[in-house]
Each structure stands twice: as structure tokens, then as C-alpha cells.
Amino acid sequence: MSLAPARLPRLLASAGPGRATTLAEHLAGDGLGRPAEVAPAALREEVERAGLRGRGGAAFPTARKLDAVARGRRAVLVANGAEGEPASRKDALLLARAPQLVLDGVALAAAAVGAREAIVCVRERSTAARVALAAALAERAGSGRDAVPVRIEPIPDGYVRGEETALVRQLDGGPGLPTATPPLPFARGVGGRPTLVQNVETLAHVALIARHGADWFRTLGTDASPGSALVTVSGGVAHPGVREIALGTPLRTLLEQAGADTGALRAVLVGGYFGTWLPASVALGATLDDAALRPLGAALGCGVVAALPLDACGVAETARLARWLAGQSAGQCGPCFHGLAAIAGQLDALAHGRAAPDALARLRRWTGGEVAGRGACRHPDGAVRLVRSALTVFAAELDDHARRGPCAACRRTPLLSLPRRGADAARIEAAA
Amino acid sequence: MSDGLRVDPIACTAHGLCAELLPERIRLDDWGYPLLDERPLTPELVAHARRAASACPTLALRLGREQRARSG
Ligand SMILES: Cc1cc2nc3c(=O)[nH]c(=O)nc-3n(C[C@H](O)[C@H](O)[C@H](O)COP(=O)(O)O)c2cc1C
Ligand code: SF4
């Protein structure tokens, strides 16, 4: 089989800007055969050979989850488009632009694990995504592409609502709160049945792998992190937005494409508000794949990259994010609820030059291992990772704030965006 | 995860009894929630650990082989 060329975009290839690919366009361009024609076992193997890892944040090998759920009976497939990360727009954009590709992935993965039903979760406030998804599903009715019933479930905002056990509970009519598992959803999820929870981008890659094969998938990316990924660039860049990159792309290249002034950069946040600050010098030498980021203490996560220019304040920005993340605790686990609030409080006090002399020592102790790993879900781990990296990267600024109070940059409008109330503007667009 | 000793973080409401009954492996954090020591339980401590687990008013401290593992 001759391979399709190794070029970008893949996921965002089909439609023109600003609208969704229709089913007819999808079939002409990148449609698959009827899902039933791809042997389920063959797909699992192909996904394994492709080396696909989840794009929802944890980068777990997708084939392993497919196998685990396939072993159970009467499974359920949940496509995770909750996109609780405030700086991420990639899932909304993917659903708005290429809903047919995602739905193909849903149908294929459902068949591969023997699922009886599929549920596509979409962030409630992402209006364009919801509308496109509903229209795409209506177009598919009677097309024979969906072997199992598919329904759409809007998910309200909230950082932990997109966590897989929280998602399962919401789908069962409960609150959007994580559970202290085991059992995990792959063993016992929606309605007590084995449940495959997969990010919507992951499923779109599954659809492409089914169509073009594992070898093609591997023509982009690195050996350890094959394929392409959607990233959302924000912060101090001229052209923020969603881009599709080959994994292993230099971070410098991405920042330049997004119009960052790489000569006037203080730091880059990689992996989202759950992620890691890298000082500019390190960031500009890094590549965007986990094997390269891991030694730097970072991971690509859900693909959020935020640039902090020299004239912004990393202390104020981090204090603000920490306060928000603390507020996003589901409040079920003491160390998460109290610990994140205490961390945010100390950081705030430091940023305002009003901290006790032992504030930094306390912050170090709390972020050093007295909070992370102690919740039912990984929410506290992510929040702690962010603050811990800030303590290192912005050490000089922290010291300065502790002594002299807020700096000039503290008074500027914050760069890193947090959710506003009310519905999002329908303006989500690819930056390319 | 110290040899089978674990806390259900949702069930735990910081009564703190466990730290009194098993100070060799459990201390409390700044908010009164237990921090477990990574070292495995020695044979002499197993009985104390069991007592601590059954004394927890919310049965949040558990002793068993079960490990938590999650993909994300
Ligand atoms: C606090 C928290 C929030 C999460 N939010 C999301 C989310 O909004 N969307 C998502 O796809 N995964 C989210 N995840 C990861 C999911 O639990 C799960 O790992 C993922 O959906 C699996 O899909 P993947 O393997 O295709 O990445 C979150 C995890 C945590 C700990
Ligand atoms: S760790 Fe935090 S966010 Fe996660 S379930 Fe516990 S309280 Fe909720």
C-alpha cells in the first residue's frame, strides 16, 4: 500500500475555515468505509502499531485501553469533548470543523470494543461545536456509518467535570465529581458497564489510522511520540489559536508561527493550567514531545502552550491561576480542598508583599509532596505542578515581590485567560 | 503507597485517630489529614494498622492489597 504524503494538516484537513465539513465532503475527502468493514481486531492492532496515545492530557496508550474495555461485555463508549482546561480550544475547534471525522472515530472505536452505545460529551459553552456535532449526527442518520446509537451530552464548565470518573457520574445522572476508584471506568463505568473514555481528538486519530494505516500515522512525529497533535497557543503572541503540529516540533517554531517575540520572552507554560513553566531559554530549545519534555519536568498534556513575555509578571499570573484552580477543587478531598486554597493564599500574599517570612518554605513543603497524589483524582497534582514550577522559574521575581510588593507588570491586564461567565462567542478558529 | 495502607480521600474527614494509633507510619498535614509513610509495614505494626483502620469513624483508612491505578 502506498502511503499518503506525510504532511499537515491531518485532523483539520477537510473543510474550509469557519464551518464544518459536510458528510458528502468528508466521504469524498477523507471518509472511511462503513465502520463494519474495518475488522475490530485489526483496528486495535493498527492503533497499537501506530503508537497512538491519548490527547486528553494523560497520554495513555490508546490500544491498551481498547484491549481492556474489549475484554468486558456490553461496553459503552464515551467521547470526551468536555474540554475543562480554560486555555484549550482544540476540542471545540475539532468538533466544529471536523465532526464527521470524530464521529467516524466514535463508530470505529465502539465497534472495536463491542460497545452497545456511544455518548459524545461536548463542552456546553462551545456553541459552534455543539451545533456542528448535532448537524453532523443528523446527516449521518440512515447512512449506515453508525452501528450503535450515538447521543450528544452537553457538559457544563468546571475543571474536574472532564475527568473520566466525573464524566461517568454525570452521565449516570449524578454530580460532576470524581469518584475514589477503583474500579476505573474501563472496568465499570456508565451504568456499571465497561466504559471506554477517550478524548475526541484521540478518536479522530483513530479514524485516520483506520483509513490510512499505522505506517502512514508514523510518517509524522517521533518514534516515541508518533503522529500529529492539536495545540492551543495563547498568552503573549500575535496570532493565538489552535494549530496542528507534528509531535517533536521545536517549541520555538510553534511560537514563531504564532507570532511571539521570542527575543522578549520570559517563560512558556506547557501543558495547560495543569502544566509546567519553562524559562524562555529552556523552552526555546525544547521540542514538543513527551520524551523531550519529561527531563524538563513537563509534558504536552492537552496541548496548551502559553507564552509569557518579559513585560508580564509570572508571579501575578501564577497566583491568579492557583486561586482559580483552588476554586475548581470539587471539595471532596481534604488535602485538595484545603491544600490548594492554602497554596493559593500564600502565593497571593507573596505576590502582594504581605507574606510571613516562612511563606516560601511552606509553599515548598506543600508543593513538595504534602498535597499532590492525595486526592481521589489528579486535580491537586496538576495544580501543584504549576505552582512548583513557578517557584523555580520565577524565584527571583518571588523574592522581589516578597520584599517590595507588587511590580509594575502586576497592574497590567492578566495575559492568561480564565473562563468568563455566559456563553462563549462562537469565534473559534484555527490560527493557521 | 505503603504496603497496602491507603486512605480514601473522599471518605476521610480528618478525625486524626489513625495518626494517634499508628504514629510510626501516619502523621497529619497542616489541615489534619493523614500523610502515609512510604515504608512497608513491619510485622509488629500490622496489628496496630488494622486497629487504626477499624477505629476510623468514616472507615477511610484501608488495609489491603488493592492499589489505585488510573490512566488520567
Ligand atoms: C481534573 C482532570 C480534568 C480532566 N479534564 C479532561 C477534559 O476536559 N477532557 C479530556 O479529554 N480529558 C480530561 N481529563 C483526562 C480524562 O480523565 C481521561 O484521561 C481522558 O479523557 C482519556 O482520553 P484519552 O486517553 O484519549 O486522552 C481530565 C483529567 C483530570 C485529572
Ligand atoms: S482531588 Fe480535589 S478535585 Fe479531585 S475528587 Fe478530590 S476534591 Fe475533587
Coordinates of C-alpha atoms and ligand atoms in Angstrom, one line a residue:
Chain A
M1 CA 0.0 0.0 0.0
S2 CA 1.4 3.3 -0.9
L3 CA 1.3 5.9 1.9
A4 CA -0.5 9.2 1.7
P5 CA 2.0 12.0 2.0
A6 CA 3.4 13.0 5.3
R7 CA 2.1 16.5 5.6
L8 CA -0.1 18.7 7.8
P9 CA -2.9 19.3 8.4
R10 CA -4.4 15.9 9.0
L11 CA -7.2 16.4 11.5
L12 CA -8.0 19.9 10.2
A13 CA -7.6 19.0 6.5
S14 CA -11.1 18.7 5.3
A15 CA -13.3 21.8 5.5
G16 CA -12.8 25.4 4.6
P17 CA -12.4 27.8 7.5
G18 CA -15.3 28.7 9.7
R19 CA -17.6 25.8 9.0
A20 CA -17.9 22.1 9.4
T21 CA -17.1 19.5 6.8
T22 CA -20.3 18.0 5.4
L23 CA -20.8 14.3 5.2
A24 CA -20.5 14.4 1.4
E25 CA -17.2 16.3 1.6
H26 CA -16.0 14.0 4.3
L27 CA -16.7 11.0 2.2
A28 CA -15.1 12.5 -0.9
G29 CA -12.0 13.6 1.0
D30 CA -11.3 11.5 4.0
G31 CA -14.2 9.2 4.5
L32 CA -13.8 5.7 5.7
G33 CA -15.6 2.6 4.6
R34 CA -18.6 1.6 6.6
P35 CA -17.2 1.0 10.1
A36 CA -18.3 -2.6 9.9
E37 CA -15.8 -3.2 7.1
V38 CA -12.9 -2.5 9.4
A39 CA -12.4 -5.7 11.4
P40 CA -12.4 -4.6 15.1
A41 CA -9.4 -6.7 16.0
A42 CA -7.5 -5.3 13.1
L43 CA -8.2 -1.8 14.2
R44 CA -6.9 -2.5 17.7
E45 CA -3.7 -3.9 16.3
E46 CA -3.3 -1.0 13.9
V47 CA -3.8 1.6 16.7
E48 CA -1.2 -0.3 18.7
R49 CA 1.3 -0.3 15.8
A50 CA 0.6 3.4 15.3
G51 CA 1.6 4.1 18.9
L52 CA -1.3 6.4 19.4
R53 CA -1.5 8.0 22.9
G54 CA -4.5 9.8 24.4
R55 CA -4.7 13.5 23.6
G56 CA -6.9 14.4 26.6
G57 CA -3.9 15.0 28.9
A58 CA -2.6 11.8 30.3
A59 CA -1.0 10.4 27.1
F60 CA -2.0 6.9 27.9
P61 CA -1.6 4.3 25.1
T62 CA -4.9 4.1 23.4
A63 CA -4.6 0.4 22.3
R64 CA -4.2 -0.7 25.9
K65 CA -7.5 0.9 26.8
L66 CA -9.2 -0.6 23.8
D67 CA -8.0 -4.0 24.9
A68 CA -9.1 -3.6 28.5
V69 CA -12.6 -2.5 27.5
A70 CA -13.0 -5.1 24.8
R71 CA -12.5 -7.8 27.4
G72 CA -15.7 -6.7 29.2
R73 CA -19.2 -7.1 27.9
R74 CA -21.9 -4.6 26.7
A75 CA -19.4 -1.8 26.8
V76 CA -20.1 2.0 26.4
L77 CA -18.0 4.5 24.5
V78 CA -17.6 8.0 25.9
A79 CA -16.0 10.6 23.6
N80 CA -14.6 13.3 25.9
G81 CA -15.1 16.8 24.5
A82 CA -15.7 18.4 27.9
E83 CA -12.5 20.5 27.5
G84 CA -12.4 21.8 31.0
E85 CA -9.0 23.4 30.5
P86 CA -9.7 27.1 30.1
A87 CA -6.7 27.8 27.8
S88 CA -7.6 24.9 25.4
R89 CA -9.8 25.3 22.4
K90 CA -8.7 22.4 20.3
D91 CA -11.6 20.0 21.1
A92 CA -14.1 22.7 20.3
L93 CA -12.4 23.6 17.1
L94 CA -12.1 20.0 16.0
L95 CA -15.7 19.3 16.7
A96 CA -16.8 22.5 14.9
R97 CA -14.6 21.8 11.9
A98 CA -14.3 18.0 11.5
P99 CA -17.3 16.5 13.3
Q100 CA -17.6 13.7 10.8
L101 CA -14.0 12.6 11.5
V102 CA -14.7 12.5 15.2
L103 CA -17.9 10.6 14.7
D104 CA -16.1 8.1 12.4
G105 CA -13.7 7.5 15.2
V106 CA -16.5 7.1 17.7
A107 CA -18.2 4.4 15.4
L108 CA -14.9 2.6 14.8
A109 CA -13.8 2.6 18.5
A110 CA -17.3 1.5 19.5
A111 CA -17.1 -1.4 17.1
A112 CA -13.6 -2.3 18.2
V113 CA -14.6 -2.7 21.9
G114 CA -18.0 -4.2 21.2
A115 CA -19.8 -1.1 22.6
R116 CA -23.6 -1.0 22.5
E117 CA -23.9 2.7 22.7
A118 CA -21.8 5.8 22.4
I119 CA -22.1 9.2 24.1
V120 CA -20.3 12.3 22.8
C121 CA -19.7 14.8 25.6
V122 CA -19.2 18.3 24.5
R123 CA -18.5 21.5 26.5
E124 CA -21.8 23.2 26.9
R125 CA -20.5 26.6 26.2
S126 CA -18.8 25.7 23.0
T127 CA -21.8 26.6 20.9
A128 CA -20.3 26.1 17.5
A129 CA -19.0 22.6 18.4
R130 CA -22.4 21.6 19.7
V131 CA -24.3 22.9 16.7
A132 CA -21.8 21.2 14.3
L133 CA -21.9 17.9 16.1
A134 CA -25.7 17.8 16.2
A135 CA -25.9 18.6 12.5
A136 CA -23.3 16.0 11.6
L137 CA -25.1 13.4 13.6
A138 CA -28.4 14.2 11.8
E139 CA -26.6 14.0 8.4
R140 CA -25.3 10.5 9.3
A141 CA -28.8 9.2 10.2
G142 CA -29.5 6.4 7.7
S143 CA -26.0 6.5 6.3
G144 CA -25.1 3.2 7.9
R145 CA -22.0 4.6 9.4
D146 CA -23.1 4.4 13.0
A147 CA -23.6 0.8 14.0
V148 CA -24.5 1.8 17.6
P149 CA -26.8 4.6 18.8
V150 CA -24.8 7.8 19.4
R151 CA -26.1 10.7 21.5
I152 CA -24.7 14.1 22.5
E153 CA -24.3 15.2 26.1
P154 CA -23.5 18.8 26.9
I155 CA -21.2 19.2 29.9
P156 CA -21.2 22.4 32.0
D157 CA -18.0 24.2 32.8
G158 CA -15.7 23.0 35.6
Y159 CA -12.2 21.8 35.5
V160 CA -12.8 18.5 37.1
R161 CA -16.0 17.7 35.2
G162 CA -14.0 16.3 32.2
E163 CA -12.1 13.9 34.5
E164 CA -13.2 10.4 33.4
T165 CA -14.9 9.2 36.6
A166 CA -16.6 12.6 37.0
L167 CA -17.9 12.3 33.4
V168 CA -19.2 8.8 34.1
R169 CA -21.1 10.0 37.2
Q170 CA -22.7 12.9 35.2
L171 CA -23.8 10.5 32.5
D172 CA -25.4 8.4 35.2
G173 CA -27.4 11.4 36.4
G174 CA -25.1 12.2 39.3
P175 CA -22.9 15.2 40.1
G176 CA -19.8 16.1 38.1
L177 CA -17.5 14.9 40.8
P178 CA -14.7 12.3 40.5
T179 CA -15.0 9.1 42.5
A180 CA -12.4 7.4 44.6
T181 CA -11.9 4.5 42.4
P182 CA -11.2 1.5 41.8
P183 CA -13.0 0.3 39.9
L184 CA -12.0 2.5 37.0
P185 CA -14.4 3.3 34.1
F186 CA -12.7 0.7 31.8
A187 CA -13.9 -2.0 34.2
R188 CA -17.1 -0.3 35.5
G189 CA -18.3 2.9 34.1
V190 CA -21.6 4.2 32.7
G191 CA -24.5 2.2 34.0
G192 CA -21.9 -0.1 35.7
R193 CA -20.7 -1.3 32.3
P194 CA -17.2 -1.3 30.9
T195 CA -16.6 2.2 29.5
L196 CA -14.0 3.5 27.1
V197 CA -13.4 7.1 27.8
Q198 CA -11.4 8.7 25.0
N199 CA -10.7 12.3 24.1
V200 CA -12.4 13.5 20.9
E201 CA -9.0 14.2 19.3
T202 CA -7.8 10.7 20.1
L203 CA -10.9 9.3 18.3
A204 CA -10.3 11.5 15.3
H205 CA -6.7 10.0 15.1
V206 CA -8.3 6.5 15.4
A207 CA -10.4 7.3 12.3
L208 CA -7.4 8.4 10.3
I209 CA -5.4 5.4 11.4
A210 CA -8.2 3.1 10.2
R211 CA -8.2 4.8 6.9
H212 CA -4.5 5.3 6.2
G213 CA -2.8 2.8 8.4
A214 CA -0.2 2.8 11.2
D215 CA 2.7 3.3 8.9
W216 CA 1.2 6.5 7.5
F217 CA 0.4 7.7 11.0
R218 CA 4.1 7.3 11.9
T219 CA 5.3 9.4 9.0
L220 CA 4.9 12.4 11.2
G221 CA 6.1 12.8 14.8
T222 CA 8.9 11.0 16.6
D223 CA 9.4 7.3 17.3
A224 CA 8.2 7.6 20.9
S225 CA 5.5 10.2 20.1
P226 CA 4.2 9.5 16.6
G227 CA 1.7 11.5 14.7
S228 CA 0.3 15.0 14.8
A229 CA -1.5 16.8 17.7
L230 CA -3.7 19.8 18.1
V231 CA -2.2 22.6 20.3
T232 CA -3.7 25.8 21.5
V233 CA -1.3 28.7 21.7
S234 CA -2.2 31.7 23.9
G235 CA -0.6 34.5 26.0
G236 CA 1.8 37.0 24.5
V237 CA 1.5 36.0 20.9
A238 CA 0.2 38.0 17.9
H239 CA -1.8 35.0 16.5
P240 CA -3.2 32.9 19.3
G241 CA -5.4 29.9 18.4
V242 CA -5.4 26.2 17.6
R243 CA -2.7 24.7 15.3
E244 CA -1.9 21.2 14.3
I245 CA 1.7 20.2 14.7
A246 CA 3.8 17.1 14.1
L247 CA 4.9 15.9 17.6
G248 CA 8.5 16.7 18.1
T249 CA 8.2 20.1 16.5
P250 CA 10.5 22.7 18.1
L251 CA 8.6 24.9 20.5
R252 CA 10.5 27.8 19.0
T253 CA 9.0 27.1 15.6
L254 CA 5.4 27.0 17.1
L255 CA 5.9 30.2 19.0
E256 CA 7.3 31.9 15.9
Q257 CA 4.4 30.8 13.8
A258 CA 2.1 32.1 16.4
G259 CA 3.8 35.5 16.2
A260 CA 5.6 35.5 19.6
D261 CA 8.6 37.8 20.0
T262 CA 11.0 35.1 21.0
G263 CA 13.6 37.6 21.9
A264 CA 11.5 39.1 24.6
L265 CA 10.1 36.0 26.2
R266 CA 10.3 35.4 30.0
A267 CA 8.8 31.9 30.2
V268 CA 6.4 29.4 28.5
L269 CA 3.7 27.4 30.2
V270 CA 3.5 24.0 28.6
G271 CA 0.6 21.5 29.2
G272 CA -2.1 23.9 30.4
Y273 CA -3.0 25.3 33.7
F274 CA -2.1 21.9 35.0
G275 CA 1.2 22.2 33.3
T276 CA 4.8 23.4 33.9
W277 CA 6.5 26.8 33.5
L278 CA 9.7 26.6 31.5
P279 CA 12.1 29.5 31.5
A280 CA 12.5 31.0 28.0
S281 CA 16.0 29.8 27.5
V282 CA 14.9 26.2 28.1
A283 CA 11.6 26.5 26.3
L284 CA 13.2 27.8 23.1
G285 CA 15.5 24.7 23.0
A286 CA 12.7 22.2 23.7
T287 CA 10.7 20.1 21.3
L288 CA 7.0 19.3 21.7
D289 CA 7.0 15.6 22.5
D290 CA 6.9 13.9 25.9
A291 CA 10.2 12.1 25.6
A292 CA 11.9 15.5 25.2
L293 CA 9.7 17.4 27.7
R294 CA 9.9 14.8 30.5
P295 CA 13.5 15.5 31.5
L296 CA 12.4 19.2 31.8
G297 CA 9.7 18.2 34.2
A298 CA 7.0 19.0 31.6
A299 CA 4.5 17.2 29.4
L300 CA 2.5 18.2 26.4
G301 CA -0.8 17.2 28.2
C302 CA -3.8 18.5 26.3
G303 CA -1.5 20.7 24.1
V304 CA -1.8 24.1 25.7
V305 CA 1.2 26.4 25.2
A306 CA 1.1 29.9 26.8
A307 CA 3.8 32.5 26.2
L308 CA 4.8 34.9 28.9
P309 CA 6.7 38.0 27.6
L310 CA 9.3 39.8 29.6
D311 CA 7.0 42.6 30.4
A312 CA 4.4 40.4 32.1
C313 CA 4.6 39.1 35.7
G314 CA 4.9 35.4 36.2
V315 CA 4.2 35.7 39.9
A316 CA 0.9 37.5 39.4
E317 CA -0.2 35.2 36.6
T318 CA 0.6 32.1 38.6
A319 CA -1.1 33.4 41.7
R320 CA -4.2 34.1 39.7
L321 CA -4.2 30.6 38.1
A322 CA -3.6 29.0 41.5
R323 CA -6.5 30.8 43.0
W324 CA -8.8 29.7 40.2
L325 CA -7.5 26.1 40.3
A326 CA -8.2 26.0 44.1
G327 CA -11.7 27.2 43.4
Q328 CA -12.1 24.3 40.9
S329 CA -11.5 21.7 43.6
A330 CA -14.5 19.5 43.8
G331 CA -14.2 19.9 47.6
Q332 CA -14.4 16.2 48.3
C333 CA -10.9 15.6 49.4
G334 CA -9.3 17.5 52.3
P335 CA -5.8 17.7 51.0
C336 CA -7.1 19.1 47.7
F337 CA -9.6 21.5 49.1
H338 CA -7.5 22.9 52.0
G339 CA -4.1 22.4 50.4
L340 CA -4.8 24.2 47.1
A341 CA -6.5 27.1 49.0
A342 CA -3.6 27.4 51.3
I343 CA -1.1 27.3 48.4
A344 CA -3.1 30.0 46.5
G345 CA -3.3 32.1 49.7
Q346 CA 0.4 32.0 50.3
L347 CA 1.2 32.8 46.7
D348 CA -1.2 35.7 46.8
A349 CA 0.3 37.0 50.0
L350 CA 3.8 36.7 48.5
A351 CA 2.7 38.5 45.3
H352 CA 1.5 41.4 47.4
G353 CA 4.5 41.6 49.6
R354 CA 2.4 40.6 52.6
A355 CA 3.6 37.1 53.3
A356 CA 5.1 35.8 56.6
P357 CA 8.8 35.2 56.5
D358 CA 8.2 31.4 56.3
A359 CA 5.8 31.6 53.4
L360 CA 8.2 30.3 50.8
A361 CA 9.3 27.5 53.0
R362 CA 5.7 26.5 53.5
L363 CA 4.9 26.7 49.8
R364 CA 7.9 24.5 49.1
R365 CA 6.8 21.9 51.6
W366 CA 3.2 21.9 50.4
T367 CA 4.1 21.6 46.7
G368 CA 7.0 19.2 47.5
G369 CA 4.7 16.3 48.3
E370 CA 2.2 17.2 51.0
V371 CA -0.7 17.8 48.6
A372 CA 0.0 16.1 45.3
G373 CA -1.2 12.5 45.0
R374 CA -3.6 12.8 47.9
G375 CA -6.9 13.4 46.1
A376 CA -9.3 11.0 44.5
C377 CA -8.4 12.5 41.1
R378 CA -5.3 14.2 39.8
H379 CA -6.6 17.7 40.1
P380 CA -4.3 18.6 43.1
D381 CA -1.4 17.1 41.3
G382 CA -1.8 19.3 38.3
A383 CA -2.3 22.5 40.4
V384 CA 0.8 21.7 42.5
R385 CA 2.9 21.0 39.4
L386 CA 2.1 24.5 38.1
V387 CA 3.0 26.3 41.3
R388 CA 6.1 24.2 41.9
S389 CA 7.5 25.1 38.5
A390 CA 6.7 28.8 39.2
L391 CA 8.7 28.7 42.5
T392 CA 11.7 27.7 40.5
V393 CA 11.3 29.6 37.3
F394 CA 10.2 32.9 39.0
A395 CA 12.4 32.5 42.1
A396 CA 14.0 36.0 41.6
E397 CA 10.7 37.7 41.0
L398 CA 9.1 35.9 44.0
D399 CA 11.9 37.2 46.2
D400 CA 11.4 40.7 44.8
H401 CA 7.7 40.6 45.4
A402 CA 8.1 39.3 48.9
R403 CA 10.3 42.2 49.7
R404 CA 8.8 45.1 47.8
G405 CA 5.3 44.1 46.9
P406 CA 3.6 44.2 43.5
C407 CA 5.8 45.1 40.5
A408 CA 4.8 47.4 37.7
A409 CA 3.7 44.4 35.5
C410 CA 1.3 43.2 38.2
R411 CA -1.0 46.0 37.4
R412 CA -1.4 45.1 33.8
T413 CA -4.4 43.1 32.5
P414 CA -3.6 39.4 33.1
L415 CA -2.5 37.5 30.0
L416 CA -3.6 34.0 30.8
S417 CA -7.3 33.8 30.3
L418 CA -9.8 32.3 32.7
P419 CA -13.4 31.4 31.8
R420 CA -15.8 34.3 31.8
R421 CA -19.4 33.9 32.7
G422 CA -22.0 33.4 29.9
A423 CA -21.7 31.6 26.6
D424 CA -18.6 31.8 24.6
A425 CA -18.6 33.8 21.4
A426 CA -18.9 31.3 18.5
R427 CA -15.5 32.6 17.3
I428 CA -13.2 29.6 17.5
E429 CA -10.9 29.5 14.6
A430 CA -7.8 27.7 13.5
A431 CA -4.8 30.0 13.7
A432 CA -3.2 28.7 10.6
Chain B
M1 CA 1.6 3.5 48.7
S2 CA 2.8 1.9 51.9
D3 CA 2.2 -1.9 51.7
G4 CA -1.5 -2.0 51.4
L5 CA -2.2 1.0 53.7
R6 CA -4.3 3.6 51.9
V7 CA -6.7 6.4 52.6
D8 CA -9.9 7.0 50.7
P9 CA -9.5 10.8 50.3
I10 CA -13.2 11.4 49.8
A11 CA -14.3 9.4 52.9
C12 CA -11.6 10.9 55.1
T13 CA -12.8 13.8 57.2
A14 CA -9.7 14.5 59.2
H15 CA -10.6 12.9 62.5
G16 CA -6.9 12.1 63.0
L17 CA -7.3 8.9 65.0
C18 CA -5.1 7.0 62.7
A19 CA -2.1 9.2 63.4
E20 CA -2.6 8.5 67.1
L21 CA -2.9 4.8 66.7
L22 CA -0.2 4.4 64.1
P23 CA 2.3 7.2 64.6
E24 CA 5.1 5.0 63.2
R25 CA 3.6 5.4 59.7
I26 CA 1.0 8.2 59.8
R27 CA 1.3 11.9 60.6
L28 CA -1.1 14.7 60.0
D29 CA -0.7 17.5 57.5
D30 CA -1.4 21.2 58.3
W31 CA -5.1 20.6 57.9
G32 CA -5.4 17.4 59.9
Y33 CA -5.4 14.9 57.1
P34 CA -3.2 11.8 57.3
L35 CA 0.1 11.6 55.4
L36 CA 1.2 8.0 54.9
D37 CA 4.7 6.9 55.2
E38 CA 6.0 5.0 52.1
R39 CA 7.9 2.4 54.1
P40 CA 6.2 -1.0 54.2
L41 CA 4.6 -2.1 57.5
T42 CA 6.8 -4.3 59.7
P43 CA 5.1 -7.4 61.0
E44 CA 4.8 -5.8 64.5
L45 CA 2.9 -2.9 63.0
V46 CA 0.3 -4.8 61.1
A47 CA -1.9 -5.3 64.1
H48 CA -1.7 -1.6 65.0
A49 CA -2.5 -0.7 61.4
R50 CA -5.5 -3.0 61.5
R51 CA -6.7 -1.3 64.7
A52 CA -6.2 2.1 63.2
A53 CA -8.2 1.2 60.2
S54 CA -11.1 -0.1 62.2
A55 CA -11.0 2.9 64.5
C56 CA -11.5 5.4 61.7
P57 CA -15.0 6.8 62.2
T58 CA -15.6 7.1 58.4
L59 CA -13.7 3.8 57.6
A60 CA -11.4 5.9 55.2
L61 CA -8.2 4.1 56.2
R62 CA -7.9 0.8 54.5
L63 CA -5.5 -2.1 54.7
G64 CA -5.3 -4.3 51.7
R65 CA -3.5 -5.2 48.5
E66 CA -5.7 -3.0 46.3
Q67 CA -3.7 -0.4 44.5
R68 CA -5.0 2.6 42.8
A69 CA -4.0 2.9 39.2
R70 CA -5.5 5.3 36.7
S71 CA -4.8 6.5 33.3
G72 CA -5.6 10.1 33.9
Ligands
LIG1 C1 -9.0 17.1 36.7 C2 -9.0 16.5 35.4 C3 -9.7 17.0 34.3 C4 -9.7 16.4 33.1 N1 -10.4 17.0 32.1 C5 -10.4 16.4 30.8 C6 -11.1 17.1 29.7 O1 -11.8 18.1 29.9 N2 -11.1 16.4 28.5 C7 -10.4 15.2 28.3 O2 -10.4 14.7 27.2 N3 -9.8 14.6 29.3 C8 -9.8 15.2 30.6 N4 -9.1 14.6 31.6 C9 -8.5 13.3 31.3 C10 -9.6 12.2 31.4 O3 -9.7 11.8 32.8 C11 -9.2 10.9 30.6 O4 -7.9 10.5 30.9 C12 -9.2 11.2 29.1 O5 -10.5 11.7 28.7 C13 -9.0 9.9 28.4 O6 -8.9 10.2 27.0 P1 -7.5 10.0 26.2 O7 -6.9 8.7 26.6 O8 -8.0 9.8 24.7 O9 -6.7 11.2 26.4 C14 -9.0 15.2 32.9 C15 -8.3 14.6 33.9 C16 -8.3 15.3 35.2 C17 -7.5 14.6 36.3
SF4_2 S1 -8.9 15.5 44.4 FE1 -9.9 17.5 44.5 S2 -11.0 17.7 42.6 FE2 -10.3 15.6 42.7 S3 -12.1 14.5 43.7 FE3 -10.8 15.1 45.4 S4 -11.6 17.2 46.0 FE4 -12.4 16.7 44.0

